PDB file of C-alpha atoms and ligand atoms in Angstrom:
ATOM      1  CA  MET A   1     213.450 144.384 188.478  1.00 84.00           C
ATOM      2  CA  ARG A   2     216.522 146.636 188.751  1.00 84.00           C
ATOM      3  CA  GLN A   3     215.801 148.232 185.390  1.00 87.00           C
ATOM      4  CA  ALA A   4     212.056 148.519 185.987  1.00 90.00           C
ATOM      5  CA  ARG A   5     210.953 152.166 185.871  1.00 93.00           C
ATOM      6  CA  ARG A   6     207.257 151.375 186.237  1.00 97.00           C
ATOM      7  CA  LEU A   7     206.322 148.299 188.286  1.00 97.00           C
ATOM      8  CA  THR A   8     202.682 147.243 188.673  1.00 98.00           C
ATOM      9  CA  VAL A   9     201.703 144.440 191.068  1.00 98.00           C
ATOM     10  CA  LEU A  10     198.340 142.645 191.219  1.00 98.00           C
ATOM     11  CA  THR A  11     197.648 140.642 194.375  1.00 98.00           C
ATOM     12  CA  GLY A  12     194.985 138.086 195.254  1.00 96.00           C
ATOM     13  CA  ALA A  13     194.017 136.065 198.294  1.00 93.00           C
ATOM     14  CA  GLY A  14     197.243 134.016 198.124  1.00 95.00           C
ATOM     15  CA  VAL A  15     199.234 137.011 199.423  1.00 97.00           C
ATOM     16  CA  SER A  16     197.221 136.936 202.661  1.00 96.00           C
ATOM     17  CA  ALA A  17     197.211 133.140 203.017  1.00 94.00           C
ATOM     18  CA  GLU A  18     200.463 133.105 205.045  1.00 96.00           C
ATOM     19  CA  SER A  19     198.894 135.611 207.432  1.00 97.00           C
ATOM     20  CA  GLY A  20     196.264 133.019 208.195  1.00 92.00           C
ATOM     21  CA  VAL A  21     193.492 134.577 206.099  1.00 90.00           C
ATOM     22  CA  PRO A  22     191.809 131.706 204.241  1.00 81.00           C
ATOM     23  CA  THR A  23     191.879 132.261 200.477  1.00 77.00           C
ATOM     24  CA  PHE A  24     188.517 133.120 199.023  1.00 69.00           C
ATOM     25  CA  ARG A  25     187.815 129.551 198.088  1.00 65.00           C
ATOM     26  CA  GLU A  26     188.578 128.467 201.686  1.00 62.00           C
ATOM     27  CA  ALA A  27     186.679 131.302 203.379  1.00 55.00           C
ATOM     28  CA  ARG A  28     183.624 129.095 203.977  1.00 56.00           C
ATOM     29  CA  THR A  29     183.626 127.412 207.354  1.00 55.00           C
ATOM     30  CA  GLY A  30     180.841 126.376 209.692  1.00 53.00           C
ATOM     31  CA  LEU A  31     177.342 127.115 208.490  1.00 52.00           C
ATOM     32  CA  TRP A  32     178.690 128.839 205.396  1.00 58.00           C
ATOM     33  CA  ALA A  33     180.526 125.700 204.239  1.00 65.00           C
ATOM     34  CA  LYS A  34     177.494 124.590 202.293  1.00 69.00           C
ATOM     35  CA  TYR A  35     177.430 127.768 200.188  1.00 74.00           C
ATOM     36  CA  ARG A  36     179.642 128.586 197.208  1.00 78.00           C
ATOM     37  CA  PRO A  37     181.273 131.993 197.767  1.00 77.00           C
ATOM     38  CA  GLU A  38     179.780 133.151 194.488  1.00 75.00           C
ATOM     39  CA  ASP A  39     176.381 132.411 196.089  1.00 80.00           C
ATOM     40  CA  LEU A  40     177.106 134.334 199.307  1.00 88.00           C
ATOM     41  CA  ALA A  41     178.974 137.337 197.903  1.00 92.00           C
ATOM     42  CA  THR A  42     176.080 138.619 195.782  1.00 94.00           C
ATOM     43  CA  PRO A  43     173.386 141.314 196.146  1.00 96.00           C
ATOM     44  CA  GLU A  44     170.734 138.620 195.643  1.00 95.00           C
ATOM     45  CA  ALA A  45     172.075 136.582 198.582  1.00 94.00           C
ATOM     46  CA  PHE A  46     172.027 139.724 200.727  1.00 96.00           C
ATOM     47  CA  GLN A  47     168.448 140.568 199.745  1.00 96.00           C
ATOM     48  CA  ARG A  48     167.402 136.949 200.324  1.00 94.00           C
ATOM     49  CA  ASN A  49     169.174 136.467 203.649  1.00 94.00           C
ATOM     50  CA  PRO A  50     170.831 139.684 204.912  1.00 96.00           C
ATOM     51  CA  LYS A  51     171.543 138.180 208.344  1.00 95.00           C
ATOM     52  CA  LEU A  52     173.495 135.214 206.901  1.00 92.00           C
ATOM     53  CA  VAL A  53     175.557 137.447 204.633  1.00 94.00           C
ATOM     54  CA  TRP A  54     176.165 140.129 207.295  1.00 96.00           C
ATOM     55  CA  GLU A  55     177.332 137.483 209.779  1.00 93.00           C
ATOM     56  CA  TRP A  56     179.687 135.847 207.236  1.00 90.00           C
ATOM     57  CA  TYR A  57     181.397 139.201 206.787  1.00 94.00           C
ATOM     58  CA  ALA A  58     181.364 139.887 210.525  1.00 94.00           C
ATOM     59  CA  LEU A  59     183.195 136.573 211.030  1.00 90.00           C
ATOM     60  CA  ARG A  60     185.737 137.395 208.290  1.00 90.00           C
ATOM     61  CA  ARG A  61     186.203 140.948 209.701  1.00 95.00           C
ATOM     62  CA  GLN A  62     186.834 139.498 213.135  1.00 94.00           C
ATOM     63  CA  ARG A  63     189.318 136.968 211.692  1.00 90.00           C
ATOM     64  CA  VAL A  64     191.176 139.642 209.772  1.00 94.00           C
ATOM     65  CA  SER A  65     191.383 141.871 212.864  1.00 95.00           C
ATOM     66  CA  VAL A  66     193.529 139.282 214.697  1.00 96.00           C
ATOM     67  CA  VAL A  67     196.020 138.458 211.899  1.00 97.00           C
ATOM     68  CA  ALA A  68     199.124 140.394 210.851  1.00 98.00           C
ATOM     69  CA  PRO A  69     200.604 141.269 207.458  1.00 98.00           C
ATOM     70  CA  ASN A  70     203.324 138.838 206.363  1.00 98.00           C
ATOM     71  CA  ALA A  71     206.757 139.159 204.713  1.00 98.00           C
ATOM     72  CA  GLY A  72     205.104 139.267 201.295  1.00 98.00           C
ATOM     73  CA  HIS A  73     203.047 142.347 202.233  1.00 98.00           C
ATOM     74  CA  ARG A  74     206.156 143.957 203.722  1.00 98.00           C
ATOM     75  CA  ALA A  75     208.267 143.263 200.632  1.00 98.00           C
ATOM     76  CA  LEU A  76     205.670 145.111 198.555  1.00 98.00           C
ATOM     77  CA  VAL A  77     206.029 148.116 200.872  1.00 98.00           C
ATOM     78  CA  GLU A  78     209.783 148.034 200.146  1.00 96.00           C
ATOM     79  CA  PHE A  79     209.141 147.867 196.405  1.00 95.00           C
ATOM     80  CA  GLU A  80     206.943 150.957 196.701  1.00 95.00           C
ATOM     81  CA  GLY A  81     209.885 152.882 198.137  1.00 93.00           C
ATOM     82  CA  ARG A  82     212.446 151.691 195.595  1.00 92.00           C
ATOM     83  CA  VAL A  83     210.794 151.780 192.189  1.00 93.00           C
ATOM     84  CA  ALA A  84     210.177 155.116 190.496  1.00 92.00           C
ATOM     85  CA  VAL A  85     206.571 154.424 189.564  1.00 97.00           C
ATOM     86  CA  PHE A  86     204.962 151.676 191.630  1.00 97.00           C
ATOM     87  CA  THR A  87     201.275 150.700 191.538  1.00 98.00           C
ATOM     88  CA  LEU A  88     199.758 148.107 193.861  1.00 98.00           C
ATOM     89  CA  ILE A  89     196.426 146.685 192.722  1.00 98.00           C
ATOM     90  CA  THR A  90     194.666 144.265 195.049  1.00 98.00           C
ATOM     91  CA  GLN A  91     191.636 142.028 194.785  1.00 97.00           C
ATOM     92  CA  ASN A  92     191.828 141.446 198.526  1.00 97.00           C
ATOM     93  CA  VAL A  93     189.330 143.023 200.883  1.00 96.00           C
ATOM     94  CA  ASP A  94     191.299 142.424 204.115  1.00 97.00           C
ATOM     95  CA  GLY A  95     193.188 145.748 204.287  1.00 97.00           C
ATOM     96  CA  LEU A  96     196.480 143.983 205.096  1.00 98.00           C
ATOM     97  CA  HIS A  97     198.475 145.912 202.458  1.00 98.00           C
ATOM     98  CA  GLN A  98     197.575 149.180 204.184  1.00 98.00           C
ATOM     99  CA  ARG A  99     198.341 147.712 207.598  1.00 98.00           C
ATOM    100  CA  ALA A 100     201.765 146.612 206.299  1.00 98.00           C
ATOM    101  CA  GLY A 101     202.471 150.218 205.285  1.00 98.00           C
ATOM    102  CA  SER A 102     201.609 150.341 201.570  1.00 98.00           C
ATOM    103  CA  ARG A 103     200.610 153.951 200.985  1.00 96.00           C
ATOM    104  CA  ARG A 104     198.700 153.748 197.723  1.00 95.00           C
ATOM    105  CA  VAL A 105     196.542 150.638 197.219  1.00 98.00           C
ATOM    106  CA  LEU A 106     194.000 150.252 194.427  1.00 98.00           C
ATOM    107  CA  GLU A 107     191.286 148.122 196.070  1.00 98.00           C
ATOM    108  CA  LEU A 108     189.373 146.644 193.145  1.00 98.00           C
ATOM    109  CA  HIS A 109     186.906 144.749 195.333  1.00 98.00           C
ATOM    110  CA  GLY A 110     186.547 147.130 198.276  1.00 98.00           C
ATOM    111  CA  ASN A 111     187.450 146.455 201.886  1.00 98.00           C
ATOM    112  CA  LEU A 112     185.456 144.418 204.392  1.00 96.00           C
ATOM    113  CA  THR A 113     186.648 146.570 207.295  1.00 96.00           C
ATOM    114  CA  ARG A 114     184.495 149.392 205.871  1.00 98.00           C
ATOM    115  CA  THR A 115     180.677 149.406 206.145  1.00 98.00           C
ATOM    116  CA  LYS A 116     178.196 151.248 203.940  1.00 98.00           C
ATOM    117  CA  CYS A 117     174.472 151.848 203.712  1.00 98.00           C
ATOM    118  CA  SER A 118     172.959 149.445 201.165  1.00 97.00           C
ATOM    119  CA  ARG A 119     170.327 152.046 200.241  1.00 97.00           C
ATOM    120  CA  GLU A 120     172.442 155.247 200.010  1.00 97.00           C
ATOM    121  CA  ASP A 121     175.666 153.443 198.926  1.00 96.00           C
ATOM    122  CA  ARG A 122     177.539 155.749 201.332  1.00 97.00           C
ATOM    123  CA  LEU A 123     180.020 154.755 204.043  1.00 98.00           C
ATOM    124  CA  VAL A 124     178.809 154.586 207.643  1.00 98.00           C
ATOM    125  CA  GLU A 125     181.538 155.033 210.263  1.00 96.00           C
ATOM    126  CA  SER A 126     179.471 154.072 213.301  1.00 95.00           C
ATOM    127  CA  TRP A 127     175.970 153.058 214.264  1.00 95.00           C
ATOM    128  CA  PRO A 128     174.116 152.625 217.574  1.00 92.00           C
ATOM    129  CA  GLU A 129     174.539 149.258 219.315  1.00 91.00           C
ATOM    130  CA  THR A 130     171.612 147.082 218.304  1.00 91.00           C
ATOM    131  CA  ALA A 131     170.541 143.461 218.489  1.00 93.00           C
ATOM    132  CA  GLU A 132     169.154 143.795 214.956  1.00 95.00           C
ATOM    133  CA  ILE A 133     171.232 142.029 212.283  1.00 97.00           C
ATOM    134  CA  PRO A 134     172.153 143.574 209.873  1.00 97.00           C
ATOM    135  CA  PRO A 135     172.241 146.917 211.755  1.00 97.00           C
ATOM    136  CA  ARG A 136     170.492 149.843 210.081  1.00 97.00           C
ATOM    137  CA  CYS A 137     171.841 153.070 208.630  1.00 97.00           C
ATOM    138  CA  PRO A 138     171.539 155.851 211.248  1.00 96.00           C
ATOM    139  CA  ARG A 139     170.703 158.260 208.410  1.00 96.00           C
ATOM    140  CA  CYS A 140     168.006 156.463 206.460  1.00 97.00           C
ATOM    141  CA  GLY A 141     167.285 153.165 208.224  1.00 96.00           C
ATOM    142  CA  GLY A 142     168.446 151.018 205.290  1.00 97.00           C
ATOM    143  CA  TRP A 143     170.411 147.819 206.003  1.00 97.00           C
ATOM    144  CA  LEU A 144     174.151 148.219 206.466  1.00 98.00           C
ATOM    145  CA  ARG A 145     176.469 146.028 204.346  1.00 98.00           C
ATOM    146  CA  PRO A 146     180.206 145.525 203.897  1.00 98.00           C
ATOM    147  CA  ASP A 147     181.906 147.971 201.525  1.00 98.00           C
ATOM    148  CA  VAL A 148     182.945 145.193 199.131  1.00 98.00           C
ATOM    149  CA  VAL A 149     182.134 144.518 195.464  1.00 97.00           C
ATOM    150  CA  TRP A 150     179.844 141.492 195.175  1.00 97.00           C
ATOM    151  CA  PHE A 151     179.574 139.249 192.121  1.00 93.00           C
ATOM    152  CA  GLY A 152     177.376 140.973 189.606  1.00 95.00           C
ATOM    153  CA  GLU A 153     178.289 144.418 190.982  1.00 97.00           C
ATOM    154  CA  ALA A 154     180.438 146.882 189.096  1.00 98.00           C
ATOM    155  CA  LEU A 155     183.931 147.589 190.354  1.00 98.00           C
ATOM    156  CA  PRO A 156     184.619 151.194 191.458  1.00 97.00           C
ATOM    157  CA  GLY A 157     185.097 152.939 188.093  1.00 98.00           C
ATOM    158  CA  VAL A 158     187.915 155.299 189.038  1.00 98.00           C
ATOM    159  CA  THR A 159     189.889 152.499 190.721  1.00 98.00           C
ATOM    160  CA  LEU A 160     189.465 150.110 187.800  1.00 98.00           C
ATOM    161  CA  ALA A 161     190.466 152.808 185.316  1.00 98.00           C
ATOM    162  CA  ALA A 162     193.622 153.555 187.330  1.00 98.00           C
ATOM    163  CA  ALA A 163     194.428 149.833 187.566  1.00 98.00           C
ATOM    164  CA  THR A 164     193.941 149.350 183.831  1.00 98.00           C
ATOM    165  CA  GLN A 165     196.115 152.365 183.045  1.00 98.00           C
ATOM    166  CA  ALA A 166     198.870 151.136 185.392  1.00 98.00           C
ATOM    167  CA  SER A 167     198.710 147.679 183.752  1.00 98.00           C
ATOM    168  CA  ARG A 168     199.087 149.172 180.259  1.00 98.00           C
ATOM    169  CA  ALA A 169     201.841 151.644 181.150  1.00 98.00           C
ATOM    170  CA  CYS A 170     204.161 149.451 183.217  1.00 98.00           C
ATOM    171  CA  ASP A 171     207.321 147.760 181.997  1.00 97.00           C
ATOM    172  CA  LEU A 172     207.119 145.022 184.633  1.00 98.00           C
ATOM    173  CA  PHE A 173     203.902 143.410 185.929  1.00 98.00           C
ATOM    174  CA  ILE A 174     203.926 140.905 188.800  1.00 98.00           C
ATOM    175  CA  SER A 175     200.766 138.852 189.444  1.00 98.00           C
ATOM    176  CA  VAL A 176     200.894 137.338 192.944  1.00 98.00           C
ATOM    177  CA  GLY A 177     198.595 134.912 194.722  1.00 96.00           C
ATOM    178  CA  THR A 178     195.623 135.013 192.413  1.00 96.00           C
ATOM    179  CA  SER A 179     193.856 132.201 190.602  1.00 93.00           C
ATOM    180  CA  THR A 180     193.369 134.669 187.731  1.00 96.00           C
ATOM    181  CA  VAL A 181     189.709 133.701 187.354  1.00 93.00           C
ATOM    182  CA  VAL A 182     187.626 136.613 188.638  1.00 93.00           C
ATOM    183  CA  GLN A 183     186.888 139.287 186.057  1.00 97.00           C
ATOM    184  CA  PRO A 184     187.656 142.029 185.258  1.00 98.00           C
ATOM    185  CA  ALA A 185     190.730 141.826 187.559  1.00 98.00           C
ATOM    186  CA  ALA A 186     191.959 138.709 185.756  1.00 98.00           C
ATOM    187  CA  SER A 187     192.282 140.678 182.519  1.00 98.00           C
ATOM    188  CA  LEU A 188     194.884 143.085 183.919  1.00 98.00           C
ATOM    189  CA  PRO A 189     197.942 140.832 183.409  1.00 98.00           C
ATOM    190  CA  TYR A 190     196.856 140.334 179.792  1.00 98.00           C
ATOM    191  CA  GLU A 191     196.594 144.105 179.342  1.00 98.00           C
ATOM    192  CA  ALA A 192     200.193 144.323 180.541  1.00 98.00           C
ATOM    193  CA  LEU A 193     201.284 141.590 178.116  1.00 98.00           C
ATOM    194  CA  ARG A 194     199.448 143.274 175.250  1.00 98.00           C
ATOM    195  CA  HIS A 195     201.255 146.530 175.960  1.00 98.00           C
ATOM    196  CA  GLY A 196     204.709 144.966 175.977  1.00 97.00           C
ATOM    197  CA  ALA A 197     205.378 144.588 179.704  1.00 98.00           C
ATOM    198  CA  MET A 198     207.316 141.675 181.144  1.00 98.00           C
ATOM    199  CA  VAL A 199     204.818 139.621 183.173  1.00 98.00           C
ATOM    200  CA  VAL A 200     205.904 137.500 186.140  1.00 98.00           C
ATOM    201  CA  GLU A 201     203.560 135.181 188.041  1.00 98.00           C
ATOM    202  CA  VAL A 202     204.172 134.201 191.682  1.00 98.00           C
ATOM    203  CA  ASN A 203     201.956 131.301 192.725  1.00 97.00           C
ATOM    204  CA  PRO A 204     202.649 127.778 194.062  1.00 96.00           C
ATOM    205  CA  ASN A 205     200.004 126.526 191.643  1.00 94.00           C
ATOM    206  CA  GLY A 206     199.349 127.024 187.957  1.00 96.00           C
ATOM    207  CA  THR A 207     196.683 129.430 186.712  1.00 96.00           C
ATOM    208  CA  PRO A 208     195.300 130.383 183.276  1.00 97.00           C
ATOM    209  CA  LEU A 209     198.026 133.059 183.165  1.00 98.00           C
ATOM    210  CA  SER A 210     200.873 130.606 183.722  1.00 98.00           C
ATOM    211  CA  GLY A 211     201.229 129.688 180.053  1.00 97.00           C
ATOM    212  CA  GLU A 212     201.349 133.332 178.948  1.00 97.00           C
ATOM    213  CA  ALA A 213     203.555 134.902 181.628  1.00 98.00           C
ATOM    214  CA  ASN A 214     207.187 135.550 180.728  1.00 98.00           C
ATOM    215  CA  TYR A 215     208.306 134.028 184.022  1.00 97.00           C
ATOM    216  CA  ARG A 216     206.650 131.796 186.584  1.00 97.00           C
ATOM    217  CA  LEU A 217     208.049 131.746 190.127  1.00 97.00           C
ATOM    218  CA  PRO A 218     206.324 128.741 191.706  1.00 97.00           C
ATOM    219  CA  GLY A 219     206.429 129.487 195.422  1.00 97.00           C
ATOM    220  CA  LEU A 220     204.832 131.233 198.370  1.00 98.00           C
ATOM    221  CA  SER A 221     204.570 135.011 198.107  1.00 98.00           C
ATOM    222  CA  GLY A 222     205.930 135.386 201.667  1.00 98.00           C
ATOM    223  CA  GLU A 223     209.160 133.738 200.450  1.00 98.00           C
ATOM    224  CA  VAL A 224     209.400 134.715 196.786  1.00 98.00           C
ATOM    225  CA  LEU A 225     208.699 138.458 197.138  1.00 98.00           C
ATOM    226  CA  PRO A 226     211.418 139.045 199.787  1.00 97.00           C
ATOM    227  CA  ALA A 227     213.805 136.941 197.687  1.00 96.00           C
ATOM    228  CA  LEU A 228     213.037 139.058 194.601  1.00 95.00           C
ATOM    229  CA  LEU A 229     213.599 142.205 196.627  1.00 94.00           C
ATOM    230  CA  GLY A 230     216.951 140.941 197.950  1.00 94.00           C
ATOM    231  CA  ALA A 231     218.096 139.767 194.520  1.00 93.00           C
ATOM    232  CA  ALA A 232     217.225 143.105 192.954  1.00 91.00           C
ATOM    233  CA  PHE A 233     218.292 145.576 195.621  1.00 89.00           C
ATOM    234  CA  GLY A 234     220.761 143.630 197.761  1.00 85.00           C
ATOM    235  CA  PRO A 235     220.322 141.772 201.049  1.00 73.00           C
ATOM    236  CA  SER A 236     220.007 145.055 202.966  1.00 66.00           C
ATOM    237  CA  ALA A 237     216.633 145.460 201.310  1.00 65.00           C
ATOM    238  CA  GLY A 238     215.066 142.685 203.387  1.00 57.00           C
ATOM    239  CA  PRO A 239     211.659 143.689 204.786  1.00 54.00           C
TER     240      PRO A 239
HETATM  241  C1  BV8 B   1     181.201 142.358 187.311  1.00 88.50           C
HETATM  242  C2  BV8 B   1     184.704 140.760 197.319  1.00 88.50           C
HETATM  243  C3  BV8 B   1     179.664 143.407 185.871  1.00 88.50           C
HETATM  244  C4  BV8 B   1     183.670 139.945 198.039  1.00 88.50           C
HETATM  245  C5  BV8 B   1     185.152 139.579 195.220  1.00 88.50           C
HETATM  246  C6  BV8 B   1     179.347 134.121 184.860  1.00 88.50           C
HETATM  247  C7  BV8 B   1     178.250 134.346 185.662  1.00 88.50           C
HETATM  248  C8  BV8 B   1     178.148 135.453 186.502  1.00 88.50           C
HETATM  249  C9  BV8 B   1     179.183 136.380 186.542  1.00 88.50           C
HETATM  250  C10 BV8 B   1     180.276 136.133 185.736  1.00 88.50           C
HETATM  251  C11 BV8 B   1     180.385 135.031 184.905  1.00 88.50           C
HETATM  252  N1  BV8 B   1     181.572 135.089 184.266  1.00 88.50           N
HETATM  253  C12 BV8 B   1     182.239 136.185 184.667  1.00 88.50           C
HETATM  254  C13 BV8 B   1     181.446 136.837 185.548  1.00 88.50           C
HETATM  255  C14 BV8 B   1     181.770 138.074 186.200  1.00 88.50           C
HETATM  256  C15 BV8 B   1     182.190 137.791 187.627  1.00 88.50           C
HETATM  257  C16 BV8 B   1     183.265 136.733 187.686  1.00 88.50           C
HETATM  258  O1  BV8 B   1     184.413 137.002 187.355  1.00 88.50           O
HETATM  259  N2  BV8 B   1     182.888 135.512 188.132  1.00 88.50           N
HETATM  260  C17 BV8 B   1     183.861 134.448 188.255  1.00 88.50           C
HETATM  261  C18 BV8 B   1     183.411 133.486 189.366  1.00 88.50           C
HETATM  262  C19 BV8 B   1     183.973 133.727 186.905  1.00 88.50           C
HETATM  263  N3  BV8 B   1     182.734 139.049 188.074  1.00 88.50           N
HETATM  264  C20 BV8 B   1     181.930 139.921 188.679  1.00 88.50           C
HETATM  265  O2  BV8 B   1     180.771 139.691 188.951  1.00 88.50           O
HETATM  266  C21 BV8 B   1     182.550 141.276 188.972  1.00 88.50           C
HETATM  267  N4  BV8 B   1     181.604 142.287 188.557  1.00 88.50           N
HETATM  268  O3  BV8 B   1     181.620 141.665 186.416  1.00 88.50           O
HETATM  269  O4  BV8 B   1     180.225 143.295 187.154  1.00 88.50           O
HETATM  270  C22 BV8 B   1     178.932 144.680 185.891  1.00 88.50           C
HETATM  271  C23 BV8 B   1     179.411 145.756 185.128  1.00 88.50           C
HETATM  272  C24 BV8 B   1     178.708 146.929 185.119  1.00 88.50           C
HETATM  273  C25 BV8 B   1     177.540 147.064 185.896  1.00 88.50           C
HETATM  274  C26 BV8 B   1     177.094 146.000 186.685  1.00 88.50           C
HETATM  275  C27 BV8 B   1     177.783 144.785 186.687  1.00 88.50           C
HETATM  276  C28 BV8 B   1     182.783 141.436 190.467  1.00 88.50           C
HETATM  277  C29 BV8 B   1     183.918 140.549 190.880  1.00 88.50           C
HETATM  278  C30 BV8 B   1     184.286 140.867 192.338  1.00 88.50           C
HETATM  279  C31 BV8 B   1     183.678 139.842 193.254  1.00 88.50           C
HETATM  280  N5  BV8 B   1     184.098 140.106 194.644  1.00 88.50           N
HETATM  281  N6  BV8 B   1     185.509 139.885 196.473  1.00 88.50           N
HETATM  282  C32 BV8 B   1     184.286 139.044 199.051  1.00 88.50           C
HETATM  283  O5  BV8 B   1     185.523 138.935 199.146  1.00 88.50           O
HETATM  284  O6  BV8 B   1     183.484 138.445 199.810  1.00 88.50           O
HETATM  285  S1  BV8 B   1     186.158 138.531 194.349  1.00 88.50           S
HETATM  286  C33 BV8 B   1     186.739 137.383 195.448  1.00 88.50           C
HETATM  287  O7  BV8 B   1     187.151 136.306 194.668  1.00 88.50           O
HETATM  288  C34 BV8 B   1     187.959 137.785 196.206  1.00 88.50           C
HETATM  289  O8  BV8 B   1     187.985 139.106 196.610  1.00 88.50           O
HETATM  290  C35 BV8 B   1     189.073 137.499 195.260  1.00 88.50           C
HETATM  291  O9  BV8 B   1     189.388 138.647 194.553  1.00 88.50           O
HETATM  292  C36 BV8 B   1     188.451 136.521 194.327  1.00 88.50           C
HETATM  293  C37 BV8 B   1     189.153 135.206 194.432  1.00 88.50           C
HETATM  294  O10 BV8 B   1     190.214 135.358 193.652  1.00 88.50           O
HETATM  295  P1  BV8 B   1     191.696 135.208 194.253  1.00 88.50           P
HETATM  296  O11 BV8 B   1     192.077 136.426 194.994  1.00 88.50           O
HETATM  297  O12 BV8 B   1     192.494 134.820 193.086  1.00 88.50           O
HETATM  298  O13 BV8 B   1     191.636 134.061 195.326  1.00 88.50           O
HETATM  299  P2  BV8 B   1     191.542 132.502 195.056  1.00 88.50           P
HETATM  300  O14 BV8 B   1     191.214 131.883 196.356  1.00 88.50           O
HETATM  301  O15 BV8 B   1     190.676 132.251 193.878  1.00 88.50           O
HETATM  302  O16 BV8 B   1     193.031 132.091 194.614  1.00 88.50           O
HETATM  303  C38 BV8 B   1     194.099 132.180 195.542  1.00 88.50           C
HETATM  304  C39 BV8 B   1     195.355 131.909 194.741  1.00 88.50           C
HETATM  305  O17 BV8 B   1     196.462 132.070 195.609  1.00 88.50           O
HETATM  306  C40 BV8 B   1     195.431 130.489 194.201  1.00 88.50           C
HETATM  307  O18 BV8 B   1     195.852 130.536 192.844  1.00 88.50           O
HETATM  308  C41 BV8 B   1     196.517 129.830 195.067  1.00 88.50           C
HETATM  309  O19 BV8 B   1     197.293 128.906 194.315  1.00 88.50           O
HETATM  310  C42 BV8 B   1     197.362 131.010 195.445  1.00 88.50           C
HETATM  311  N7  BV8 B   1     198.075 130.891 196.721  1.00 88.50           N
HETATM  312  C43 BV8 B   1     197.687 130.235 197.843  1.00 88.50           C
HETATM  313  N8  BV8 B   1     198.610 130.435 198.814  1.00 88.50           N
HETATM  314  C44 BV8 B   1     199.578 131.244 198.274  1.00 88.50           C
HETATM  315  C45 BV8 B   1     199.234 131.540 196.949  1.00 88.50           C
HETATM  316  N9  BV8 B   1     199.998 132.322 196.162  1.00 88.50           N
HETATM  317  C46 BV8 B   1     201.131 132.824 196.687  1.00 88.50           C
HETATM  318  N10 BV8 B   1     201.543 132.589 197.962  1.00 88.50           N
HETATM  319  C47 BV8 B   1     200.785 131.810 198.769  1.00 88.50           C
HETATM  320  N11 BV8 B   1     201.178 131.571 200.046  1.00 88.50           N
END
């Protein structure tokens, strides 16, 4: 960590768990409990039942609006200020890295606090109050949808290219709080390994990456990341 010139970090839902944001697998409560997330977070589900999908995201947006970033998010902000070349790649759509103060975040799967027109694929900042669900684009009347990447949808090309480049060029790669299942994000740690980086996994549970990573730190990101920061840069570095 002290010697690292280029540090790349990939985060998943586990980094937000200690903020009270259910991990993706747990994000189904109430009437959504009977759906698999892969069956709700898809364009087909939205076409089939736009109201159900819109309201699931409205619930998650509301939940995210009342939680706060945790010590793990804050430790990553510290890393950003201390390592020469730091790249934060996230699979999370909750915007908590930005709220913690991370300046440059590569959001592979979008951000559920942003809304876009499903027809124009362009962001919509505001729309007239309406009882209609989903609300409609004020420009073209198409349904509004969350600005997230659904299963079966391509990731934003520029963001994915930057994330891949940062995974190949780094000398230290830390994968935190991800089950390392969802593609193509899950391939990034392997890109780092293939290009000679040291790969560290932070996760209380094992994942497909665990056997390949150079180090496994089995623990909660809200505890392990601040500890890493303190060990590398001294106790004053605490977030
Ligand atoms: C694409 C936004 C192609 C939405 C998300 C077979 C059939 C169909 C498709 C596929 C298939 N095989 C592969 C695919 C592709 C598919 C895929 O990977 N499917 C999976 C299910 C196998 N991928 C896609 O469809 C991607 N697109 O491939 O497009 C294409 C190309 C060109 C043109 C057209 C199409 C799109 C993938 C993005 C999907 N959208 N999110 C939303 O959020 O509603 S992904 C979604 O799931 C989340 O955002 C998150 O990223 C992901 C879940 O992963 P994790 O973040 O890892 O969360 P998870 O809950 O799984 O794990 C939490 C971890 O944290 C656990 O390990 C736990 O132990 C740990 N943890 C818990 N607490 C803590 C902790 N760790 C540390 N500290 C703690 N306190």
